[in-house]
Amino acid sequence: MGAKQRALSQGRIWSWVAMGGPLGLLLVLFLVYPVGQLLLLSIHNDSGFTLAQYRQLFASSVYVDVLLITLKISLVTTLVCVVTGYPIAYLISVVGKERKATLLFWVLLSFWTSFLVRAFAWIVLLGRNGVINKLLLSLGIISSPANLLYNFGSVLVGMVNALLPLAVLTMLSVMENIDRNLPRAAATLGARPGMAFWKIYFPLSLPGVAAAGIMVFVTAIGFFIVPALLGGRRDTMITQLIIDQIQQTMNWGFAGAISVLLLFVVLIVFAAYDRLLGLSTMTGSAAARKPEPSRLSEPLAKVGDVLLTVLGTISDAIISLLPSRRRDRNPDQPGLGLQAFVWTMLLIISLPTVLMIPLSFGKGGLNWPPQGFTLHWYETVLASPVWTQAMLRSLMVGVGTGLLAMLIGTPAAFLLVRSDIPGKGAWLAFILSPIVVPRMIIAVGLFYVFANIGLVGSAFGLILGHTVVAVPYVVMTMMAVLRNYDTRLDHAASSLGARPFATLRHVTFPILGAGMMSSFLFAFATSFDELTIALFATGGLNATLPKQFWDEVTLQVSPVIAAVSTCLFIFMGLLIFTAERLRRRAAAR
Amino acid sequence: MVSSSLRILGLSKRYGDFVALAPTSLDVAKGEFLTLLGPSGSGKTTLLSLIAGLAHPDEGQILVDDADVTHSPAYARDIGVVFQNYALFPHMTVEDNIAFPLKMRKVSEAEARRRTMEALETVRLPHVAKRFPRELSGGQQQRIALARCIVYRPAIILMDEPLGALDKKLRDQMQLEIKRIHRELRTTIIYVTHDQEEAMTMSDRICLMNAGAIEQLGTPEDLYFRPRSVFVADFLGESNLLSATVRDVDAHGLDIALAAQAAPSRAVGNGAQFAAGEPIKVMVRPQNLQVATAGAGGLTGRLVDVMISGSLTRLYIAPEVAGLPQLVAAYPTRSGSAPHEIGQLVSLAWNPADAVAIRDDGGR
Ligand SMILES: Nc1ncnc2c1ncn2[C@@H]1O[C@H](COP(=O)(O)OP(=O)(O)OP(=O)(O)O)[C@@H](O)[C@H]1O
Ligand SMILES: [Mg+2]
């Protein structure tokens, strides 16, 4: 009996190892080890333990200033993203199915359009001969082109454009689970619209706001594309320092020290978040459906309540001043002001990339308005072996990453959903850690390890690196699918006479298949758009598309890049469209 | 106690081309308990949302105590709603949930606390005040939803299938509770259910809805004993419906001929006008169908099945005469009642006063 039980549990342990082992190994070898190495390098040199790097870091105010600027840019970006993203997510969560699909498409398109493409579009848009200057000139608001680029404002615009979709999607996932009857119930109980919003809807949406805030903040703090392309000297962010240390002086120790500083800040932010709201609110919508009572202490909650009441009263006072006599007409119709605001925001985040399209066919370079029509820039791209090889390489690495991430992520998701493996929360946190650790730190660590084992410049190394950052999304997607997948369906199908293969084909695969397909696409897109790891791991040759794009755009701003941007934009548009179709087909079952 | 009358005039609602509520008029008296009954999708929730101000009618008027509230917003109507899924605020304690409508009305804190506790006493849950809604059972949540609604004494209370999610026993208990509260507060209540038994036991009047329109409005007795249509007869309780033709109409009832059977018989009207020669349906309730061993005369049939469901024994009988549907007879189960054999020939009879003529509308 005892022996049998032991054997049984041993079998179980082996199955756990088989399902979770590959992912665990990947993360240990290509996340924990490289990052650990980098951190070690910062306190260790040829002669042993040293704090020299840190002394240098704090010796002058240079680096601390950069850290402060980084924090300032990240905070303002977060604030703007959350505040402007909230109405967008709200509108998407309340409108009917069709309008929701339309709104969501624009958010997703922006979300999936490469940071590079979007940042480049803003360079063109805000340039001396860009649309905005031309518009302001023709309106007579200014008499000579203004310097709109390379300042805090342009960085902020670029950052918000880059991260607003993330904020919207994060808040949306919580808002969609708020029972629509609750605000209506509040109305029947005597709450005016403003009060119903601030006292009922807003507190319930707060976990989404907090999650969006932290996601945007930690992403922003590790950003370098936007400040590098749109910022001036005084808008340097901390990750740019790391790049400089590696690319210019190969100073691993100092790069490691800066990484520690960055990681430290990120961890403090997470710890603060956990203290205030609990990290559990971030992982999965289950928490959102049943919000935990806030851990805020009693007096703080009281203050919050008073504040919300005041906000509600003020809002209602404002609403009652509105001239619209129809304001109370249809309680389920979102207000025109809200709709106008949301469409304006969506226009602002999509327009730059869309404007890139006519420019890429113009003869006159990137000046607005486009002149004539030519395919010259596209021909240049296709005729250039550098570009075509980069494209092929990106496709290959993307597909490889998609397959590998799906292959090792899916069993891990099964393990976390279906098995009774102990410490699930800790495993999940471990699997999701590649999202939390700033990408730059992973990239530099990987570069160091790859350099030692000769993987720099190889497609295989890139695939491994990209899989590390893509696999958390695969695991999360598959976990969500598996949670909704009812195993009784399998049993029902076989009880209805389906042979195992038929069950697989007609029941299991169509349901899981859509989930696997969308996680593949997600991983593919992550890799296809990945620059940070590629920046180092490609080793200067064998560039991927984003790397090639980066190299070009930092050298010069040319219409060739507009042509590449257009291709990328349309490619991503098609990809989302396909993924969305797949998802809806799966949801319709 | 505050309580208002409600008058609805030609109220209608469309979703696109789909008519969710055809123009409907309805009067509800002060303190009345009116039940909206009807199959799924018949427009009960639609009508309720229009009354509450949660949706806007395409046309028509809503009057509360003769004041037009058609265009006033939900928060200004003084109409309480108990939602089907309770709609308790998950981020507030039970106490805060119940105090919410009082706060909205700027009731002082002390007074609000007193009335909250009072409402909790009324629903017999004073000990859960500090809990969050998810820490309560379904029945308890239901009662808190009720407490939150009665605490501010709305003039009219609307309840949308409030007991839909509860098990039978809890439902019976809650029905009594709601009746008790209605007695105590004398509030006007409009109650939605698609459980006909619940409707019969609780209501002053029942409004039976079908396909977005009122099928019949009346007391439970009206609907049960004098259904105006085949739909009503069918929906409310079990019934046997026999096709027949009117032969003659007199002051006491109708002379009728059951289809495919020459022998004339009698039926009573349901309040509608009938004309000789008109095809009708005759409704006989199962408990009014008397079954005897064959030879007693009248209609004969073969026993198809016997089912004992607790207190009632049901006999299913296929009439010998062609053109009549299978009939069901019911009587209180007694131990040692005469054994029935499947296939046995029986004769059927009923008191003419229990045979109700209904205009044959094709059974819509
Ligand atoms: N927002 C809406 N959009 C479109 N159709 C609707 C909408 N709300 C209700 N309907 C339709 O109106 C009809 C009546 O719906 P209603 O909710 O009033 O039915 P009900 O009688 O309450 O049914 P149930 O007993 O199932 O709750 C249904 O056919 C429903 O599909
Ligand atoms: Mg309903």
Tab-separated table of N, CA, C and O in Angstrom, chain A residues 451-540:
chain	number	residue	atom	x	y	z
A	451	ALA	N	27.928	35.436	-25.460
A	451	ALA	CA	29.287	35.733	-25.895
A	451	ALA	C	30.238	34.647	-25.398
A	451	ALA	O	31.178	34.251	-26.100
A	452	ASN	N	29.990	34.167	-24.196
A	452	ASN	CA	30.870	33.142	-23.636
A	452	ASN	C	30.711	31.788	-24.299
A	452	ASN	O	31.647	30.990	-24.312
A	453	ILE	N	29.476	31.480	-24.774
A	453	ILE	CA	29.274	30.151	-25.365
A	453	ILE	C	29.123	30.223	-26.878
A	453	ILE	O	28.749	29.243	-27.516
A	454	GLY	N	29.394	31.379	-27.460
A	454	GLY	CA	29.426	31.494	-28.918
A	454	GLY	C	28.072	31.443	-29.593
A	454	GLY	O	27.940	30.965	-30.714
A	455	LEU	N	27.055	31.955	-28.893
A	455	LEU	CA	25.726	31.974	-29.520
A	455	LEU	C	25.398	33.345	-30.123
A	455	LEU	O	24.355	33.513	-30.735
A	456	VAL	N	26.282	34.306	-29.951
A	456	VAL	CA	26.005	35.635	-30.491
A	456	VAL	C	25.944	35.566	-32.013
A	456	VAL	O	26.787	34.941	-32.641
A	457	GLY	N	24.919	36.190	-32.578
A	457	GLY	CA	24.798	36.210	-34.022
A	457	GLY	C	24.055	34.999	-34.577
A	457	GLY	O	23.740	34.966	-35.760
A	458	SER	N	23.758	34.022	-33.733
A	458	SER	CA	23.055	32.846	-34.258
A	458	SER	C	21.553	33.015	-34.095
A	458	SER	O	21.093	33.652	-33.141
A	459	ALA	N	20.821	32.461	-35.053
A	459	ALA	CA	19.370	32.537	-34.977
A	459	ALA	C	18.869	31.766	-33.767
A	459	ALA	O	17.908	32.166	-33.099
A	460	PHE	N	19.539	30.674	-33.456
A	460	PHE	CA	19.111	29.826	-32.352
A	460	PHE	C	19.133	30.591	-31.024
A	460	PHE	O	18.185	30.538	-30.232
A	461	GLY	N	20.230	31.316	-30.822
A	461	GLY	CA	20.339	32.106	-29.602
A	461	GLY	C	19.210	33.120	-29.495
A	461	GLY	O	18.591	33.282	-28.435
A	462	LEU	N	18.900	33.766	-30.620
A	462	LEU	CA	17.818	34.748	-30.629
A	462	LEU	C	16.489	34.111	-30.285
A	462	LEU	O	15.700	34.649	-29.511
A	463	ILE	N	16.275	32.926	-30.888
A	463	ILE	CA	15.012	32.229	-30.615
A	463	ILE	C	14.895	31.942	-29.123
A	463	ILE	O	13.834	32.156	-28.514
A	464	LEU	N	15.993	31.471	-28.527
A	464	LEU	CA	15.960	31.185	-27.091
A	464	LEU	C	15.632	32.451	-26.299
A	464	LEU	O	14.765	32.447	-25.420
A	465	GLY	N	16.314	33.530	-26.628
A	465	GLY	CA	16.089	34.787	-25.916
A	465	GLY	C	14.660	35.280	-26.079
A	465	GLY	O	14.003	35.662	-25.110
A	466	HIS	N	14.163	35.241	-27.300
A	466	HIS	CA	12.792	35.700	-27.547
A	466	HIS	C	11.774	34.805	-26.873
A	466	HIS	O	10.733	35.272	-26.414
A	467	THR	N	12.073	33.510	-26.816
A	467	THR	CA	11.139	32.595	-26.166
A	467	THR	C	11.013	32.938	-24.681
A	467	THR	O	9.918	32.889	-24.122
A	468	VAL	N	12.120	33.291	-24.069
A	468	VAL	CA	12.063	33.664	-22.649
A	468	VAL	C	11.056	34.793	-22.427
A	468	VAL	O	10.243	34.740	-21.502
A	469	VAL	N	11.070	35.803	-23.288
A	469	VAL	CA	10.159	36.922	-23.046
A	469	VAL	C	8.755	36.682	-23.594
A	469	VAL	O	7.812	37.348	-23.181
A	470	ALA	N	8.622	35.711	-24.515
A	470	ALA	CA	7.294	35.481	-25.103
A	470	ALA	C	6.509	34.432	-24.333
A	470	ALA	O	5.283	34.429	-24.342
A	471	VAL	N	7.218	33.527	-23.661
A	471	VAL	CA	6.536	32.384	-23.072
A	471	VAL	C	5.539	32.752	-21.961
A	471	VAL	O	4.504	32.091	-21.835
A	472	PRO	N	5.748	33.811	-21.191
A	472	PRO	CA	4.729	34.135	-20.183
A	472	PRO	C	3.361	34.396	-20.804
A	472	PRO	O	2.339	33.993	-20.249
A	473	TYR	N	3.358	35.056	-21.973
A	473	TYR	CA	2.075	35.349	-22.620
A	473	TYR	C	1.402	34.065	-23.082
A	473	TYR	O	0.190	33.908	-22.986
A	474	VAL	N	2.232	33.126	-23.589
A	474	VAL	CA	1.671	31.846	-24.025
A	474	VAL	C	1.054	31.126	-22.830
A	474	VAL	O	-0.074	30.639	-22.900
A	475	VAL	N	1.778	31.090	-21.726
A	475	VAL	CA	1.262	30.385	-20.549
A	475	VAL	C	-0.035	31.046	-20.074
A	475	VAL	O	-1.027	30.365	-19.795
A	476	MET	N	-0.056	32.373	-20.024
A	476	MET	CA	-1.262	33.050	-19.549
A	476	MET	C	-2.446	32.785	-20.473
A	476	MET	O	-3.551	32.511	-20.009
A	477	THR	N	-2.215	32.877	-21.791
A	477	THR	CA	-3.306	32.634	-22.732
A	477	THR	C	-3.833	31.216	-22.581
A	477	THR	O	-5.037	30.989	-22.486
A	478	MET	N	-2.903	30.252	-22.553
A	478	MET	CA	-3.343	28.858	-22.492
A	478	MET	C	-4.013	28.549	-21.150
A	478	MET	O	-4.931	27.751	-21.087
A	479	MET	N	-3.552	29.184	-20.105
A	479	MET	CA	-4.211	28.969	-18.809
A	479	MET	C	-5.653	29.453	-18.862
A	479	MET	O	-6.555	28.789	-18.355
A	480	ALA	N	-5.836	30.608	-19.477
A	480	ALA	CA	-7.205	31.132	-19.587
A	480	ALA	C	-8.066	30.183	-20.401
A	480	ALA	O	-9.208	29.883	-20.035
A	481	VAL	N	-7.518	29.682	-21.506
A	481	VAL	CA	-8.287	28.769	-22.353
A	481	VAL	C	-8.611	27.492	-21.579
A	481	VAL	O	-9.747	27.019	-21.583
A	482	LEU	N	-7.628	26.950	-20.901
A	482	LEU	CA	-7.845	25.685	-20.191
A	482	LEU	C	-8.846	25.843	-19.056
A	482	LEU	O	-9.631	24.937	-18.780
A	483	ARG	N	-8.801	27.006	-18.408
A	483	ARG	CA	-9.760	27.217	-17.323
A	483	ARG	C	-11.182	27.187	-17.849
A	483	ARG	O	-12.090	26.713	-17.194
A	484	ASN	N	-11.366	27.726	-19.051
A	484	ASN	CA	-12.720	27.750	-19.619
A	484	ASN	C	-13.086	26.442	-20.283
A	484	ASN	O	-14.241	26.207	-20.593
A	485	TYR	N	-12.066	25.615	-20.510
A	485	TYR	CA	-12.342	24.388	-21.240
A	485	TYR	C	-12.864	23.336	-20.274
A	485	TYR	O	-12.232	23.004	-19.286
A	486	ASP	N	-14.004	22.840	-20.582
A	486	ASP	CA	-14.671	21.902	-19.704
A	486	ASP	C	-14.304	20.477	-20.121
A	486	ASP	O	-14.683	20.034	-21.193
A	487	THR	N	-13.558	19.748	-19.278
A	487	THR	CA	-13.145	18.386	-19.666
A	487	THR	C	-14.347	17.490	-19.871
A	487	THR	O	-14.270	16.488	-20.566
A	488	ARG	N	-15.469	17.876	-19.271
A	488	ARG	CA	-16.655	17.039	-19.463
A	488	ARG	C	-17.080	17.004	-20.927
A	488	ARG	O	-17.746	16.084	-21.361
A	489	LEU	N	-16.662	18.050	-21.684
A	489	LEU	CA	-16.978	18.043	-23.110
A	489	LEU	C	-16.370	16.824	-23.777
A	489	LEU	O	-17.006	16.182	-24.620
A	490	ASP	N	-15.124	16.527	-23.408
A	490	ASP	CA	-14.474	15.335	-23.954
A	490	ASP	C	-15.291	14.099	-23.633
A	490	ASP	O	-15.568	13.274	-24.486
A	491	HIS	N	-15.657	14.003	-22.363
A	491	HIS	CA	-16.419	12.832	-21.937
A	491	HIS	C	-17.759	12.783	-22.647
A	491	HIS	O	-18.203	11.736	-23.097
A	492	ALA	N	-18.388	13.955	-22.760
A	492	ALA	CA	-19.676	14.002	-23.449
A	492	ALA	C	-19.518	13.508	-24.879
A	492	ALA	O	-20.297	12.676	-25.347
A	493	ALA	N	-18.463	13.992	-25.548
A	493	ALA	CA	-18.259	13.600	-26.939
A	493	ALA	C	-18.054	12.101	-27.046
A	493	ALA	O	-18.650	11.430	-27.893
A	494	SER	N	-17.227	11.536	-26.148
A	494	SER	CA	-16.985	10.107	-26.284
A	494	SER	C	-18.222	9.314	-25.873
A	494	SER	O	-18.494	8.248	-26.411
A	495	SER	N	-19.016	9.870	-24.959
A	495	SER	CA	-20.238	9.145	-24.614
A	495	SER	C	-21.229	9.216	-25.755
A	495	SER	O	-22.123	8.398	-25.872
A	496	LEU	N	-21.069	10.227	-26.609
A	496	LEU	CA	-21.952	10.323	-27.769
A	496	LEU	C	-21.447	9.448	-28.909
A	496	LEU	O	-21.977	9.483	-30.011
A	497	GLY	N	-20.379	8.728	-28.671
A	497	GLY	CA	-19.908	7.762	-29.654
A	497	GLY	C	-18.705	8.199	-30.447
A	497	GLY	O	-18.335	7.557	-31.424
A	498	ALA	N	-18.065	9.303	-30.051
A	498	ALA	CA	-16.909	9.744	-30.809
A	498	ALA	C	-15.689	8.911	-30.398
A	498	ALA	O	-15.434	8.718	-29.220
A	499	ARG	N	-14.959	8.418	-31.384
A	499	ARG	CA	-13.699	7.728	-31.082
A	499	ARG	C	-12.699	8.771	-30.579
A	499	ARG	O	-12.864	9.946	-30.858
A	500	PRO	N	-11.640	8.325	-29.904
A	500	PRO	CA	-10.674	9.295	-29.371
A	500	PRO	C	-10.202	10.297	-30.421
A	500	PRO	O	-10.169	11.502	-30.171
A	501	PHE	N	-9.867	9.812	-31.620
A	501	PHE	CA	-9.350	10.721	-32.623
A	501	PHE	C	-10.405	11.744	-33.035
A	501	PHE	O	-10.138	12.928	-33.192
A	502	ALA	N	-11.647	11.227	-33.162
A	502	ALA	CA	-12.730	12.123	-33.558
A	502	ALA	C	-12.972	13.161	-32.470
A	502	ALA	O	-13.225	14.328	-32.758
A	503	THR	N	-12.885	12.739	-31.212
A	503	THR	CA	-13.048	13.680	-30.112
A	503	THR	C	-12.005	14.779	-30.218
A	503	THR	O	-12.301	15.964	-30.139
A	504	LEU	N	-10.769	14.354	-30.449
A	504	LEU	CA	-9.668	15.287	-30.568
A	504	LEU	C	-9.927	16.279	-31.691
A	504	LEU	O	-9.734	17.479	-31.563
A	505	ARG	N	-10.394	15.725	-32.812
A	505	ARG	CA	-10.529	16.548	-34.002
A	505	ARG	C	-11.731	17.485	-33.914
A	505	ARG	O	-11.652	18.640	-34.297
A	506	HIS	N	-12.839	16.973	-33.399
A	506	HIS	CA	-14.056	17.780	-33.452
A	506	HIS	C	-14.311	18.575	-32.181
A	506	HIS	O	-15.050	19.546	-32.198
A	507	VAL	N	-13.743	18.134	-31.074
A	507	VAL	CA	-14.044	18.833	-29.823
A	507	VAL	C	-12.812	19.492	-29.224
A	507	VAL	O	-12.751	20.712	-29.094
A	508	THR	N	-11.806	18.685	-28.903
A	508	THR	CA	-10.657	19.244	-28.194
A	508	THR	C	-9.917	20.281	-29.030
A	508	THR	O	-9.675	21.394	-28.587
A	509	PHE	N	-9.566	19.895	-30.254
A	509	PHE	CA	-8.724	20.788	-31.029
A	509	PHE	C	-9.389	22.106	-31.396
A	509	PHE	O	-8.789	23.161	-31.222
A	510	PRO	N	-10.634	22.056	-31.882
A	510	PRO	CA	-11.249	23.338	-32.223
A	510	PRO	C	-11.272	24.300	-31.034
A	510	PRO	O	-11.158	25.510	-31.212
A	511	ILE	N	-11.412	23.766	-29.820
A	511	ILE	CA	-11.487	24.655	-28.663
A	511	ILE	C	-10.094	25.095	-28.229
A	511	ILE	O	-9.813	26.275	-28.104
A	512	LEU	N	-9.198	24.115	-28.034
A	512	LEU	CA	-7.850	24.468	-27.616
A	512	LEU	C	-7.061	25.071	-28.764
A	512	LEU	O	-6.174	25.885	-28.562
A	513	GLY	N	-7.384	24.617	-29.987
A	513	GLY	CA	-6.610	25.019	-31.155
A	513	GLY	C	-6.583	26.520	-31.336
A	513	GLY	O	-5.531	27.099	-31.614
A	514	ALA	N	-7.744	27.149	-31.138
A	514	ALA	CA	-7.796	28.603	-31.304
A	514	ALA	C	-6.894	29.278	-30.277
A	514	ALA	O	-6.191	30.238	-30.597
A	515	GLY	N	-6.901	28.733	-29.065
A	515	GLY	CA	-6.038	29.285	-28.021
A	515	GLY	C	-4.578	29.117	-28.372
A	515	GLY	O	-3.772	30.038	-28.213
A	516	MET	N	-4.229	27.923	-28.902
A	516	MET	CA	-2.838	27.671	-29.253
A	516	MET	C	-2.414	28.554	-30.414
A	516	MET	O	-1.311	29.091	-30.443
A	517	MET	N	-3.330	28.700	-31.358
A	517	MET	CA	-3.029	29.543	-32.510
A	517	MET	C	-2.791	30.980	-32.060
A	517	MET	O	-1.831	31.625	-32.498
A	518	SER	N	-3.653	31.466	-31.190
A	518	SER	CA	-3.472	32.871	-30.802
A	518	SER	C	-2.234	33.020	-29.936
A	518	SER	O	-1.561	34.058	-30.014
A	519	SER	N	-1.875	31.992	-29.134
A	519	SER	CA	-0.631	32.177	-28.379
A	519	SER	C	0.579	32.092	-29.301
A	519	SER	O	1.582	32.769	-29.080
A	520	PHE	N	0.458	31.271	-30.339
A	520	PHE	CA	1.549	31.236	-31.323
A	520	PHE	C	1.729	32.610	-31.963
A	520	PHE	O	2.844	33.143	-32.042
A	521	LEU	N	0.597	33.182	-32.377
A	521	LEU	CA	0.667	34.497	-33.022
A	521	LEU	C	1.235	35.547	-32.071
A	521	LEU	O	2.030	36.405	-32.462
A	522	PHE	N	0.817	35.456	-30.817
A	522	PHE	CA	1.295	36.399	-29.816
A	522	PHE	C	2.813	36.292	-29.669
A	522	PHE	O	3.527	37.293	-29.671
A	523	ALA	N	3.290	35.059	-29.556
A	523	ALA	CA	4.732	34.848	-29.406
A	523	ALA	C	5.461	35.298	-30.664
A	523	ALA	O	6.514	35.932	-30.605
A	524	PHE	N	4.878	34.973	-31.814
A	524	PHE	CA	5.474	35.372	-33.083
A	524	PHE	C	5.612	36.892	-33.135
A	524	PHE	O	6.679	37.433	-33.449
A	525	ALA	N	4.500	37.560	-32.808
A	525	ALA	CA	4.510	39.022	-32.905
A	525	ALA	C	5.494	39.636	-31.915
A	525	ALA	O	6.165	40.620	-32.228
A	526	THR	N	5.561	39.049	-30.717
A	526	THR	CA	6.517	39.546	-29.728
A	526	THR	C	7.931	39.488	-30.284
A	526	THR	O	8.699	40.447	-30.199
A	527	SER	N	8.278	38.340	-30.879
A	527	SER	CA	9.619	38.155	-31.422
A	527	SER	C	9.841	39.063	-32.628
A	527	SER	O	10.883	39.689	-32.771
A	528	PHE	N	8.838	39.143	-33.479
A	528	PHE	CA	8.961	39.874	-34.727
A	528	PHE	C	9.239	41.347	-34.460
A	528	PHE	O	9.857	42.037	-35.254
A	529	ASP	N	8.756	41.815	-33.311
A	529	ASP	CA	8.854	43.220	-32.969
A	529	ASP	C	9.966	43.486	-31.966
A	529	ASP	O	10.192	44.612	-31.552
A	530	GLU	N	10.686	42.441	-31.556
A	530	GLU	CA	11.623	42.561	-30.438
A	530	GLU	C	12.903	43.251	-30.877
A	530	GLU	O	13.567	42.823	-31.822
A	531	LEU	N	13.293	44.282	-30.162
A	531	LEU	CA	14.530	44.970	-30.522
A	531	LEU	C	15.618	44.818	-29.469
A	531	LEU	O	16.792	44.597	-29.792
A	532	THR	N	15.231	44.886	-28.194
A	532	THR	CA	16.228	44.979	-27.130
A	532	THR	C	17.212	43.813	-27.155
A	532	THR	O	18.439	44.008	-27.145
A	533	ILE	N	16.681	42.595	-27.163
A	533	ILE	CA	17.560	41.427	-27.166
A	533	ILE	C	18.318	41.358	-28.487
A	533	ILE	O	19.524	41.097	-28.522
A	534	ALA	N	17.594	41.654	-29.581
A	534	ALA	CA	18.214	41.587	-30.902
A	534	ALA	C	19.348	42.599	-31.031
A	534	ALA	O	20.324	42.365	-31.746
A	535	LEU	N	19.217	43.713	-30.321
A	535	LEU	CA	20.211	44.774	-30.391
A	535	LEU	C	21.608	44.227	-30.090
A	535	LEU	O	22.589	44.599	-30.733
A	536	PHE	N	21.669	43.331	-29.083
A	536	PHE	CA	22.972	42.771	-28.704
A	536	PHE	C	23.220	41.398	-29.310
A	536	PHE	O	24.293	41.125	-29.830
A	537	ALA	N	22.198	40.528	-29.212
A	537	ALA	CA	22.420	39.117	-29.523
A	537	ALA	C	22.680	38.880	-31.010
A	537	ALA	O	23.150	37.815	-31.395
A	538	THR	N	22.319	39.874	-31.863
A	538	THR	CA	22.615	39.679	-33.276
A	538	THR	C	24.078	39.961	-33.565
A	538	THR	O	24.591	39.601	-34.625
A	539	GLY	N	24.733	40.622	-32.640
A	539	GLY	CA	26.170	40.851	-32.758
A	539	GLY	C	26.579	41.674	-33.959
A	539	GLY	O	27.622	41.450	-34.542
A	540	GLY	N	25.753	42.614	-34.371
A	540	GLY	CA	26.180	43.503	-35.443
A	540	GLY	C	25.926	42.949	-36.826
A	540	GLY	O	25.691	43.693	-37.756
